[in-house]
Coordinates of C-alpha atoms and ligand atoms in Angstrom, one line a residue:
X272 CA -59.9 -133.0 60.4
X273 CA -63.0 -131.9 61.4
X274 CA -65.5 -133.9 63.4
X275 CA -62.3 -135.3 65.7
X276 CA -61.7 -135.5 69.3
X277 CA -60.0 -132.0 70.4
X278 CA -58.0 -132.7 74.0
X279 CA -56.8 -129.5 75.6
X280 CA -54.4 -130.2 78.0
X281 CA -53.6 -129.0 80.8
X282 CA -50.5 -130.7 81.6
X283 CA -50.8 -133.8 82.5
X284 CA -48.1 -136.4 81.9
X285 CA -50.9 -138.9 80.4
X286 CA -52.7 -136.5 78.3
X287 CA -50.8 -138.2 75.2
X288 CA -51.7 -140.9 76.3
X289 CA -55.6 -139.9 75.8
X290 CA -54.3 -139.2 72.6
X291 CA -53.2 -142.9 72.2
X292 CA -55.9 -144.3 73.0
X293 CA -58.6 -142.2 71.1
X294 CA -56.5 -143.4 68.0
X295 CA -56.6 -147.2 69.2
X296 CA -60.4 -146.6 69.1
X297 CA -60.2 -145.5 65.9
X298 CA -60.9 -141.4 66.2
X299 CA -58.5 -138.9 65.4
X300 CA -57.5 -136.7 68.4
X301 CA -55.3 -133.4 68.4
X302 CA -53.9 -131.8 71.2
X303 CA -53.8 -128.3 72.3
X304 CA -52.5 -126.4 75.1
X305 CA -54.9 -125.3 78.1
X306 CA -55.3 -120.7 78.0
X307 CA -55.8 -120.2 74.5
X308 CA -58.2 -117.6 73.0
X309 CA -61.4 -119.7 72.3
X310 CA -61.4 -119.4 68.6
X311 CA -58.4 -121.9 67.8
X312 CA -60.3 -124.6 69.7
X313 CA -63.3 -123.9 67.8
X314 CA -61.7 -123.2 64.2
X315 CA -60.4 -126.6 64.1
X316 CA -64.4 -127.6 64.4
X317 CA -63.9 -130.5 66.9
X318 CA -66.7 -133.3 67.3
X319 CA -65.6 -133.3 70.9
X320 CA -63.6 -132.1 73.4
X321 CA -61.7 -133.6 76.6
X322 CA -60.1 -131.6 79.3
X323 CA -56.9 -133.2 80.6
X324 CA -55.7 -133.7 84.1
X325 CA -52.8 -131.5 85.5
X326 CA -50.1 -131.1 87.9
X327 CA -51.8 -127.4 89.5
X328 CA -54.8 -126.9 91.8
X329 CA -58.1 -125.2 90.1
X330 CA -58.2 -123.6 93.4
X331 CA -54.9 -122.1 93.2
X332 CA -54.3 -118.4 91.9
X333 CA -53.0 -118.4 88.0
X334 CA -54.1 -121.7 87.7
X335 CA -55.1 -122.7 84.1
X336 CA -58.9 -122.7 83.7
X337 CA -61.6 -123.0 81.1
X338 CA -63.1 -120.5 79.6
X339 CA -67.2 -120.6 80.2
X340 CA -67.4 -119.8 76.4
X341 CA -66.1 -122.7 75.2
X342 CA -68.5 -124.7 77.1
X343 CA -71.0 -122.4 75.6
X344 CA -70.0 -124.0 72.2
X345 CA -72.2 -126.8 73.2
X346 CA -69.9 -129.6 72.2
X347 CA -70.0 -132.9 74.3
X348 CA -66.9 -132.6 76.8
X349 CA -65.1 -135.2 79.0
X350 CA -63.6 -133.3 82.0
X351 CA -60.5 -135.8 83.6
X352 CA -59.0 -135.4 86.8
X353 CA -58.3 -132.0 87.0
X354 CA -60.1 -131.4 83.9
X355 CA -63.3 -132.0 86.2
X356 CA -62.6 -130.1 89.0
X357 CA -62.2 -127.2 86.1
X358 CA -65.7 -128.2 84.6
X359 CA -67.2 -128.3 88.5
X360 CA -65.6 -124.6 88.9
X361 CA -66.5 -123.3 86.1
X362 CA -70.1 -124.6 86.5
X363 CA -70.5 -122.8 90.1
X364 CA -70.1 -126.6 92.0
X365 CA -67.6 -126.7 95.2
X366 CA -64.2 -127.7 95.0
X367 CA -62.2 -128.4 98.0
X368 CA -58.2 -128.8 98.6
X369 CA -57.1 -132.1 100.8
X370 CA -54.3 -132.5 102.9
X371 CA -53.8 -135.8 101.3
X372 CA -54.5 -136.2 97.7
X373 CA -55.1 -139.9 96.4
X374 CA -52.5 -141.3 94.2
X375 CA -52.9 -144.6 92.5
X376 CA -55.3 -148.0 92.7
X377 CA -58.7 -147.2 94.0
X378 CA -62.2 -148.8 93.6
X379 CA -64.8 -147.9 91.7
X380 CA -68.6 -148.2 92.3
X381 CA -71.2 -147.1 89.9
X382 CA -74.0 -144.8 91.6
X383 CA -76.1 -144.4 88.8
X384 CA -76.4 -146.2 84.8
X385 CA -74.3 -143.3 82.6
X386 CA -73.7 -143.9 78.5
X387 CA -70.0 -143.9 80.1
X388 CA -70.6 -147.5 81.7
X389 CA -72.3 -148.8 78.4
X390 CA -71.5 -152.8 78.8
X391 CA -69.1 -152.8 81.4
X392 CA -69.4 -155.7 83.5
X393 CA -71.6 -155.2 86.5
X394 CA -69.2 -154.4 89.9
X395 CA -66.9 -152.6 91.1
X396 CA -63.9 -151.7 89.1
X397 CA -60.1 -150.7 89.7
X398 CA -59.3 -147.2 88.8
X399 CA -56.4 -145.3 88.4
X400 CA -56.0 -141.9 91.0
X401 CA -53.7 -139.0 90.7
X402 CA -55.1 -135.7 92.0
X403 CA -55.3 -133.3 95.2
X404 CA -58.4 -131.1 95.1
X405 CA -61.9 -132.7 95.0
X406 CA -65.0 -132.1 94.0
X407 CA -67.5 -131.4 97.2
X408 CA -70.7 -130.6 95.5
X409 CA -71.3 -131.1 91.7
X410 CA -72.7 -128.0 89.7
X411 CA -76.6 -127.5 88.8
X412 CA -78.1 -130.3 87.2
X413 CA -75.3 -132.7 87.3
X414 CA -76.1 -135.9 88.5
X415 CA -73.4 -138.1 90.6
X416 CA -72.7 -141.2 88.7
X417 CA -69.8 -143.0 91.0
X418 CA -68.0 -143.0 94.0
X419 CA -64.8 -144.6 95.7
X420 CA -64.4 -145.0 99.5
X421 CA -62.6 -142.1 99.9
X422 CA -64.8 -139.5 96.8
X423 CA -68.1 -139.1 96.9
X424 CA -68.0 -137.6 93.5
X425 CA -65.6 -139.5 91.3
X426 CA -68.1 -139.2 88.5
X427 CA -70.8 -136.7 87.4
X428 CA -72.4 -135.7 84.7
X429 CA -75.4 -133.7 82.9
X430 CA -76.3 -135.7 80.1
X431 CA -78.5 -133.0 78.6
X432 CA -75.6 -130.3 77.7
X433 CA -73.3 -134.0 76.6
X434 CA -71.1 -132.7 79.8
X435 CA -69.4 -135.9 81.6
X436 CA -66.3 -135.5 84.2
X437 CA -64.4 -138.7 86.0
X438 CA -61.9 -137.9 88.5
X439 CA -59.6 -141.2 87.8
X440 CA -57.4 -141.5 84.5
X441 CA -59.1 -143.3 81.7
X442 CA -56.3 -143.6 79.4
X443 CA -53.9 -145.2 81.7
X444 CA -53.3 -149.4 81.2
X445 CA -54.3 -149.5 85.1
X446 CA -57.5 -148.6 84.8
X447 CA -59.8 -151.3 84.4
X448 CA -62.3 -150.8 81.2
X449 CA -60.7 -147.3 80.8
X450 CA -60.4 -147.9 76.6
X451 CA -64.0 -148.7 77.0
X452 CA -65.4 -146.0 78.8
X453 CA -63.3 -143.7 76.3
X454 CA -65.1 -145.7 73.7
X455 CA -68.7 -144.5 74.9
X456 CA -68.0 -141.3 75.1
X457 CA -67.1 -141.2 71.9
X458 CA -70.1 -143.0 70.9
X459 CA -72.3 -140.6 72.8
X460 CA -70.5 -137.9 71.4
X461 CA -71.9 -139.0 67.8
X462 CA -68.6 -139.5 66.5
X463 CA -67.7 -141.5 63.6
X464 CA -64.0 -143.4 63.6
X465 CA -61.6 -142.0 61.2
X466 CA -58.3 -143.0 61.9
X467 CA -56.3 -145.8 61.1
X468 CA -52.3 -146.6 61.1
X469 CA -52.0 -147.1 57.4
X470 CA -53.7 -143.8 56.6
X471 CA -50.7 -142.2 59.3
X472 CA -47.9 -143.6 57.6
X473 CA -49.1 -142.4 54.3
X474 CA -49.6 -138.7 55.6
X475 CA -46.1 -139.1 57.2
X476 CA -44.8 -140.4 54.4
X477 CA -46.2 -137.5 52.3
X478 CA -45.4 -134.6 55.2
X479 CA -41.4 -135.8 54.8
X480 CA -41.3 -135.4 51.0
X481 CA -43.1 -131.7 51.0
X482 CA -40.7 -130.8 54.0
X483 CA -37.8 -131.8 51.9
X484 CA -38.8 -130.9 48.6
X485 CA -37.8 -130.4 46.2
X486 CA -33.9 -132.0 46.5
X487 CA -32.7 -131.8 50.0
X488 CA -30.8 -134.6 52.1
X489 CA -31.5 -136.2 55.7
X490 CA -29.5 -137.6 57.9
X491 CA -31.0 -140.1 60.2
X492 CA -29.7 -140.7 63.3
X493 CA -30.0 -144.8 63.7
X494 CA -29.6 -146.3 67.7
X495 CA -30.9 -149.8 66.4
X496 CA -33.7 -149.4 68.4
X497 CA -36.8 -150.0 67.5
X498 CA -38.1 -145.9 67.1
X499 CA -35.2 -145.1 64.7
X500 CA -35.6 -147.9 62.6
X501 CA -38.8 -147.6 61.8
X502 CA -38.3 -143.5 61.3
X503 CA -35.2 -144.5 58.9
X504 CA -37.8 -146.6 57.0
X505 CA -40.5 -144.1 56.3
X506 CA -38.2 -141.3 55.1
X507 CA -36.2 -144.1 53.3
X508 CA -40.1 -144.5 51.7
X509 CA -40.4 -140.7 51.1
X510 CA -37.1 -140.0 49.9
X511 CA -35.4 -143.2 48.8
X512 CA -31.6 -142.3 48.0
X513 CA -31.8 -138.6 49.9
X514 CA -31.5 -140.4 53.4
X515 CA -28.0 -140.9 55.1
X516 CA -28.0 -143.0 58.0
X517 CA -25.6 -142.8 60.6
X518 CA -24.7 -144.8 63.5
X519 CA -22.9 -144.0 66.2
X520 CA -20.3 -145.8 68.3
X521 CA -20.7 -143.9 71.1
X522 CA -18.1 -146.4 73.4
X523 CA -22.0 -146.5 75.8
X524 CA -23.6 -149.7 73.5
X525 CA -23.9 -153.1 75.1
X526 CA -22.1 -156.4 74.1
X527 CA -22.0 -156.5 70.2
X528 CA -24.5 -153.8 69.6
X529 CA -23.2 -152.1 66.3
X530 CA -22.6 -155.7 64.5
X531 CA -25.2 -156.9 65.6
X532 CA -28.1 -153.8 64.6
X533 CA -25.3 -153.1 61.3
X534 CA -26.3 -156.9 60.2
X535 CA -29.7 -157.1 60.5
X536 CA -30.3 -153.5 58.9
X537 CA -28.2 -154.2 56.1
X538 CA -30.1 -157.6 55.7
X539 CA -33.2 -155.9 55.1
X540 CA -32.7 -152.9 53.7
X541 CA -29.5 -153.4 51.5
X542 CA -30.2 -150.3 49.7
X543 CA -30.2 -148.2 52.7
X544 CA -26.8 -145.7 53.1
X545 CA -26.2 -146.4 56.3
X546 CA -22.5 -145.0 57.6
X547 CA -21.0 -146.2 61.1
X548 CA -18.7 -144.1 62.9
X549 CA -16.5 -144.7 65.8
X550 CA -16.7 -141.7 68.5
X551 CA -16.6 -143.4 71.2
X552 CA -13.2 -141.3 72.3
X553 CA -14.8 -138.3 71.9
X554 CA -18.1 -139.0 74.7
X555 CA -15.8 -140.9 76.8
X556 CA -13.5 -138.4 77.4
X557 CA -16.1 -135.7 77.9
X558 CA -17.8 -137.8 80.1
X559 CA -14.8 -138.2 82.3
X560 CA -15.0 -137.0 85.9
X561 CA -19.0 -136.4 85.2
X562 CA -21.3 -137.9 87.7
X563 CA -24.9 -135.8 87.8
X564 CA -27.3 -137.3 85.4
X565 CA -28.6 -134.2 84.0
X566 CA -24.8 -133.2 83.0
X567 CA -24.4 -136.9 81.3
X568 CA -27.4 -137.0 79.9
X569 CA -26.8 -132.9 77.8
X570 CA -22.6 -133.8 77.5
X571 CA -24.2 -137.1 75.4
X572 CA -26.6 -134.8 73.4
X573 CA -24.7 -131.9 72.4
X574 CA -22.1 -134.9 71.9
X575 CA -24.1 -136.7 69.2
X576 CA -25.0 -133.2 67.3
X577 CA -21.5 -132.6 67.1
X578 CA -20.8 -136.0 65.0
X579 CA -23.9 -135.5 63.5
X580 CA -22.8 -131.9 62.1
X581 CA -19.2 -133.5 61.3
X582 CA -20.8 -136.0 58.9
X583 CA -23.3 -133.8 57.3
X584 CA -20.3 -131.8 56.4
X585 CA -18.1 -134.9 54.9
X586 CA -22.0 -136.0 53.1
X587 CA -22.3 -132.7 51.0
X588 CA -24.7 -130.5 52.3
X589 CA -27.4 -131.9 54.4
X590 CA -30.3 -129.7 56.3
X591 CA -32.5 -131.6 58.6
X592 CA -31.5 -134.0 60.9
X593 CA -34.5 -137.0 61.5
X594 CA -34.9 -138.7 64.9
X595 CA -36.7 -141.6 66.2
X596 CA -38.4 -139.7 69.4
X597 CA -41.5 -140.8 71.0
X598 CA -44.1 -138.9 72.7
X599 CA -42.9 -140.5 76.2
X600 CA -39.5 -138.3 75.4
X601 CA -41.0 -135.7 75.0
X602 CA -43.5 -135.0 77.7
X603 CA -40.8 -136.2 80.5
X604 CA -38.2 -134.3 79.0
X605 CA -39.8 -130.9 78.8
X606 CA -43.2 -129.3 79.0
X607 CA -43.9 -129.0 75.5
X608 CA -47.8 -128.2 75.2
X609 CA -48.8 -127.2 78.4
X610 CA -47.5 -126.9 82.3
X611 CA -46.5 -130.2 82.7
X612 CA -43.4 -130.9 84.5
X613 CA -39.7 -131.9 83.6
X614 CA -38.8 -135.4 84.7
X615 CA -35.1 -136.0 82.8
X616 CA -33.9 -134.8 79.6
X617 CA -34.2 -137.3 77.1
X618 CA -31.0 -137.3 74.7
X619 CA -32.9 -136.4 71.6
X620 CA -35.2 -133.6 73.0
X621 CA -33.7 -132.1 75.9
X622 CA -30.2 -132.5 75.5
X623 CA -30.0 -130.9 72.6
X624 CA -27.9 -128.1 72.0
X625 CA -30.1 -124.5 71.9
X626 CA -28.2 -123.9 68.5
X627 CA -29.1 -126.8 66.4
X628 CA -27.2 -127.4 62.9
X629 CA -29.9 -129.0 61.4
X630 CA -34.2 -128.4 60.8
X631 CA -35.2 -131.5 62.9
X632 CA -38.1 -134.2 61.4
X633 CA -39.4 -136.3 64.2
X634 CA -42.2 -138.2 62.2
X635 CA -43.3 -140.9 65.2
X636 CA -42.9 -137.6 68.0
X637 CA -46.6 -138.3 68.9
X638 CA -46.4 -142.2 69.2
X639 CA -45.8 -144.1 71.5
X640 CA -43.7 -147.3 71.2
X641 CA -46.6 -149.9 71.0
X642 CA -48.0 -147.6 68.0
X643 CA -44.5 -147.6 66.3
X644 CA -44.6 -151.8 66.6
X645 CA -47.6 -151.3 65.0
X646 CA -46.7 -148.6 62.3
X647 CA -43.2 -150.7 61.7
X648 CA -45.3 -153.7 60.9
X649 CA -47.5 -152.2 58.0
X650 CA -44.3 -150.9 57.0
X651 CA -42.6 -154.8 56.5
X652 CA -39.7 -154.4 59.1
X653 CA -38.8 -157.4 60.4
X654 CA -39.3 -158.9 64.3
X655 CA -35.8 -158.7 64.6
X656 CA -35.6 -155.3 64.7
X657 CA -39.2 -154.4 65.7
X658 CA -39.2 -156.6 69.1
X659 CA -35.3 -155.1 70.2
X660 CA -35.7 -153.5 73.6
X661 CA -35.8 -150.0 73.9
X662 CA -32.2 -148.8 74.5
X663 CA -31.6 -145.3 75.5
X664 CA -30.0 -142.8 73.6
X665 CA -27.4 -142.0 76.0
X666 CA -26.8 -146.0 76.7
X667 CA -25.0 -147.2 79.5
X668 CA -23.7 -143.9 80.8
X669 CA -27.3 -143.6 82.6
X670 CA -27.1 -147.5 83.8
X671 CA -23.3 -146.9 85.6
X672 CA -24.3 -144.8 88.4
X673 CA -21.6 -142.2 89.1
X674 CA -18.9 -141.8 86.6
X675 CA -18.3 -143.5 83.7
X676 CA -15.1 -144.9 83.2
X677 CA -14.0 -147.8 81.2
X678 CA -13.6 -150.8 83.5
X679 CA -17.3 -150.0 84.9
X680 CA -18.6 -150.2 81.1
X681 CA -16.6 -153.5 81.0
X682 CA -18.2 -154.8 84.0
X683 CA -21.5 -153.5 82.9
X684 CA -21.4 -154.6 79.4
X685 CA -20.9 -158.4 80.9
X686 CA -23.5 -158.2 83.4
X687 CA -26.0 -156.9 80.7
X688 CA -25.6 -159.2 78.4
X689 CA -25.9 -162.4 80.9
X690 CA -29.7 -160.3 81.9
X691 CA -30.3 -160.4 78.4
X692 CA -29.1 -163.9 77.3
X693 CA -31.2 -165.3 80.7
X694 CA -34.5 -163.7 79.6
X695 CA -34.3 -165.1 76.1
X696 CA -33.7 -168.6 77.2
X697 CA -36.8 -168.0 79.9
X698 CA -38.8 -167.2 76.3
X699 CA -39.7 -163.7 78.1
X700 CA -38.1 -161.3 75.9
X701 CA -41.6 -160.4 74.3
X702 CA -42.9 -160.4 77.8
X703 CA -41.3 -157.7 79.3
X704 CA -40.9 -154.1 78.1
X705 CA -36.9 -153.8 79.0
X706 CA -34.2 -156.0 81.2
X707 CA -31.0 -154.6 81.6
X708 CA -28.6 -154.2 84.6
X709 CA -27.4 -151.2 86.6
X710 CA -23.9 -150.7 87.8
X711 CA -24.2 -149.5 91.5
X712 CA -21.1 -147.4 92.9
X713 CA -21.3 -148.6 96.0
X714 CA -19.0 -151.5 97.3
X715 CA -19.5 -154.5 99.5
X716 CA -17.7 -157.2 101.5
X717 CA -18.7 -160.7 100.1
X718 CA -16.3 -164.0 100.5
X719 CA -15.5 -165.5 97.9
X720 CA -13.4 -168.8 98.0
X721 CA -11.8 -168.5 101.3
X722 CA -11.3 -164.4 100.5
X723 CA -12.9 -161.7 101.6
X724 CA -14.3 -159.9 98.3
X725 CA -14.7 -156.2 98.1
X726 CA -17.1 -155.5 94.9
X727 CA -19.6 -154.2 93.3
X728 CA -23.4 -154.3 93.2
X729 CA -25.7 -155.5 90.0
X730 CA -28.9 -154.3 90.1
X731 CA -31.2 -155.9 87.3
X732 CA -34.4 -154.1 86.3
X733 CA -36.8 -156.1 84.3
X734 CA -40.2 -154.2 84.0
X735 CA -43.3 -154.5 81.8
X736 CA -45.0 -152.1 80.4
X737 CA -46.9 -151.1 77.7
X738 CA -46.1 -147.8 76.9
X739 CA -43.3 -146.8 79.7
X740 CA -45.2 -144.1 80.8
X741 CA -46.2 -146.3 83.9
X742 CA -44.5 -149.7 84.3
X743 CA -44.3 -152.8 87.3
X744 CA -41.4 -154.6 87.9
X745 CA -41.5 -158.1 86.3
X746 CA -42.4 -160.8 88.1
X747 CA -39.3 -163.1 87.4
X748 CA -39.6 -167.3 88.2
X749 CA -37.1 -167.5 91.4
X750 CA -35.1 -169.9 88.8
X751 CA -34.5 -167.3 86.5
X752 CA -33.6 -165.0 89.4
X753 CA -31.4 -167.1 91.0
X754 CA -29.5 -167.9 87.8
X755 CA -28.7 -164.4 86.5
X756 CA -27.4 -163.7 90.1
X757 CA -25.1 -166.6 90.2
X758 CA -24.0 -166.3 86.6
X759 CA -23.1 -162.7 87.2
X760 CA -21.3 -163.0 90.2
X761 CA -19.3 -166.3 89.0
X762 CA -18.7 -164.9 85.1
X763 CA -18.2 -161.2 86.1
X764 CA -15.2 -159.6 87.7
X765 CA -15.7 -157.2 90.0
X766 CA -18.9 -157.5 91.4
X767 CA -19.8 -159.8 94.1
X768 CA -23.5 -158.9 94.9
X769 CA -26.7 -158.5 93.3
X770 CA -30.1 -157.2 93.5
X771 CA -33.6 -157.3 92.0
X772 CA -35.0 -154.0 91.7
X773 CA -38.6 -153.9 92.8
X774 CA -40.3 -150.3 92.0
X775 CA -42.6 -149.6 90.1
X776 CA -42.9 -145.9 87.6
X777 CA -44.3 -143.7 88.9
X778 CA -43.0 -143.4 91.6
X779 CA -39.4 -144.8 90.1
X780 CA -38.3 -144.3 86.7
X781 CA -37.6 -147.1 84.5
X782 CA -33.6 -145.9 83.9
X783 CA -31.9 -145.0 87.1
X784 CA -30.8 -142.0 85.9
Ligands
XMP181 P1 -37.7 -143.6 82.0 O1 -36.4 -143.9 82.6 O2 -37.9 -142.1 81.8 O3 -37.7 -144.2 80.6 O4 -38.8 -144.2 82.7 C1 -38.8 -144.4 79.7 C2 -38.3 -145.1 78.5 O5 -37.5 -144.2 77.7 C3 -36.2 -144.8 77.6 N1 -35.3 -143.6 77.7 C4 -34.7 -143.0 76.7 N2 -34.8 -143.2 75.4 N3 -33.3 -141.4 75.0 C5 -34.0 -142.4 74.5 O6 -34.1 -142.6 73.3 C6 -33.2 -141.1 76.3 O7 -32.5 -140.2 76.7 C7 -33.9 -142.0 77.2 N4 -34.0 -142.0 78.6 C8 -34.9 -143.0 78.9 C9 -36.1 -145.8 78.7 O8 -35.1 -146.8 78.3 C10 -37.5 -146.3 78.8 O9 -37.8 -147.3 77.7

């Protein structure tokens, strides 16, 4: 689409997250990787470009960098984070490497009116920091347009060539205004919106029946999670009776999962094939004995693709294989478009097997969960199944820490669902992003009666976030604290302690494993 908002990245984990919230605002934005020739930028005749942050230093030999002759294209640019030191480099300015780089809230003052702070409020602002290097002096003709305590230049720009650079993350929720000053560069840019949701679904929808044209079968894989569901609807859109469904009892669900997610899919969407099978043997026993999270988290992939491949087979002959993954799977699971780096292997992306049975369609793989709420409401699915929790792939093997055997899933399982009963009765389960608990290994003494207990710990984790690429730990009332703990420890054997956990992502994840 020409006339959209080209972001090169250079491997940040947010840069889809630029990509998110160009589409909120209503432009189309594509993403390529940093170090290509300068003609495939250019062929796809952007309206604008943005340079992403990164993990390396500009300074650094080998370090990815921007070619001088795409700036000479003369298209308005947004340099981010690193993506302005590269600008600064480029442009002859001085860069300099700190001991300390500057991670997370800072404050922001203006230094000078910019189209970027177009009807912000007047003040200082919160920002949101993640970078090492710095720039020292600005290149030719750039004029400084804020500052924090700590960075002289956390803004510059030369409005004549359309070239703007801010050292903090727009695109990221803690960022105050960040959608706005996104906004106004598009606007200064000379961009017109053309994106909406219902124009996505339709592409998608179209994309799925040319991929599988003119006769061939899917099957989906279906967690009851939100992301699946709303996948198994659009191909079950595209290719109506072509799409198998299959759910798997993996023996890692929570408390009445499968009935539960069975019911209220085959409530609204009767027609849908939708097969469940019981495998739970088969990851259990592999699982035995395993405690790295890395090796649970690739055992549970190459697990499902095996069941998968084993009902394809029984279903007649079935080529691609559709998945709910989001874009936050992706980018933490490997580096897909640029140097970013590998945080866990997601189930569905990097635990699969290298020799996959199937072609794979991921039609939400550049959405983000909040966008699929959104997608799955144009497409009719219901609240019931749009406002489930996420639940990961590999379930509660990555909630008991250490290995996974049976009486710690029981344990787990009981704990889990008190967490979840507690924060529907509160009226929070729209509130937070996920509340689960976590199965410690650990033990500890606790008296119980007149005994001495020897147990183990519950952790709960109840975060918010809005699009689990950052999230906080929820701010529970002390009543609904103090009633999951007591409830827990009086209605489940076996563990006689728990604890709130308090981190936030980064640094923490929001799974503990
Ligand atoms: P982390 O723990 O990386 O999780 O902060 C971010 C979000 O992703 C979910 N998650 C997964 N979802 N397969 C999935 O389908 C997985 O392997 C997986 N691992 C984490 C997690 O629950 C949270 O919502």
């Amino acid at each position: 689409m020409a006339g959209h908002v080209l972001i090169v990245d250079y491997g940040s984990q947010f840069t889809q997250l630029i990509a998110r919230k160009t589409r909120a605002a209503g432009y189309y934005a594509e993403i390529l990787p940093a170090g290509l020739p300068v003609e495939p930028y250019l062929s796809r005749k952007p309206g604008a470009l943005i340079l992403s942050g990164g993990p390396a230093s500009a300074l650094e030999e080998g370090s990815p960098k921007l070619d001088p002759a795409l700036l000479a294209a003369g298209l308005p640019v947004l340099g981010i984070c690193y993506g302005m030191q590269l600008l600064a480099l480029t442009l002859n300015g001085k860069l300099s490497r700190e001991d300390h780089g500057e991670y997370g809230p800072a404050v922001f003052s203006r230094e000078k009116q910019s189209p970027l702070w177009d009807d912000l409020p007047t003040g200082e602002f919160q920002v949101w920091m993640s970078h090492g290097d710095r720039v020292m002096v600005p290149p030719e003709g750039f004029a400084i347009t804020g500052s924090t305590e700590t960075l002289p230049t956390a803004a510059m720009e030369c409005p004549e060539k359309r070239l703007y650079a801010i050292q903090f993350h727009p695109e990221v929720h803690h960022t105050a205004y960040g959608e706005k000053i996104l906004l106004n560069f598009f606007k200064t840019a000379g961009l017109s919106p053309n994106w909406r949701m219902s124009g996505f679904a339709q592409e998608t929808i179209e994309n799925i029946r040319r991929q599988t044209a003119p006769d061939k079968h899917v099957l989906c894989a279906l967690s009851g999670g939100v992301d699946s569901a709303v996948a198994a609807v659009l191909l079950a859109k595209a290719i109506g009776p072509r799409l198998h469904c299959v759910f798997v009892d993996n023996g890692l669900l929570r408390l009445n999962e499968l009935q539960e997610v069975q019911q209220a899919l085959k409530k609204a969407y009767p027609e849908m094939d939708i097969v469940a099978v019981d495998a739970a043997n088969v990851f259990l026993s592999r699982l035995a004995g395993v405690t790295d999270p890395e090796e649970k988290r690739k055992i549970i992939g190459h697990a499902f693709i095996e069941v998968f491949a084993r009902e394809a087979a029984k279903l007649g002959p079935i080529e691609f294989l559709a998945q709910g993954t989001l874009y936050p799977d992706v980018i933490e699971s490997i580096s897909p478009q640029g140097p970013s780096a590998m945080i866990k292997s997601h189930h569905n992306v990097g635990g699969l097997p290298k020799n996959l049975p199937f072609a794979l369609i991921e039609p939400l793989r550049d959405l983000f969960k909040d966008e699929v709420r959104v997608l799955g409401a144009e497409l009719g699915v219901p609240d019931e199944l749009l406002w489930r929790h996420p639940f990961p792939g590999p379930g509660l093997a990555i909630r008991v820490i250490g290995e996974v055997e049976p009486e710690s899933l029981e344990i787990l399982r009981k704990a889990d669902a008190v967490v979840r009963q507690e924060i529907e009765a509160a009226g929070l389960q729209r509130e937070v992003w996920q509340a689960f608990a976590v199965l410690l290994s650990n033990k500890s003494v606790g008296v119980m009666g007149d005994g001495r207990s020897y147990g183990r710990t519950a952790a709960i984790r109840v975060v918010t976030s809005v699009d689990a690429m950052t999230a906080d730990w929820a701010r529970l009332p002390y009543e609904t604290l103090a009633k999951l703990s007591s409830r827990i420890i009086n209605e489940v054997p076996g563990v006689n302690r728990v604890v709130y956990d308090i981190s936030t992502k980064p640094p923490s994840t929001i799974e503990w494993e």
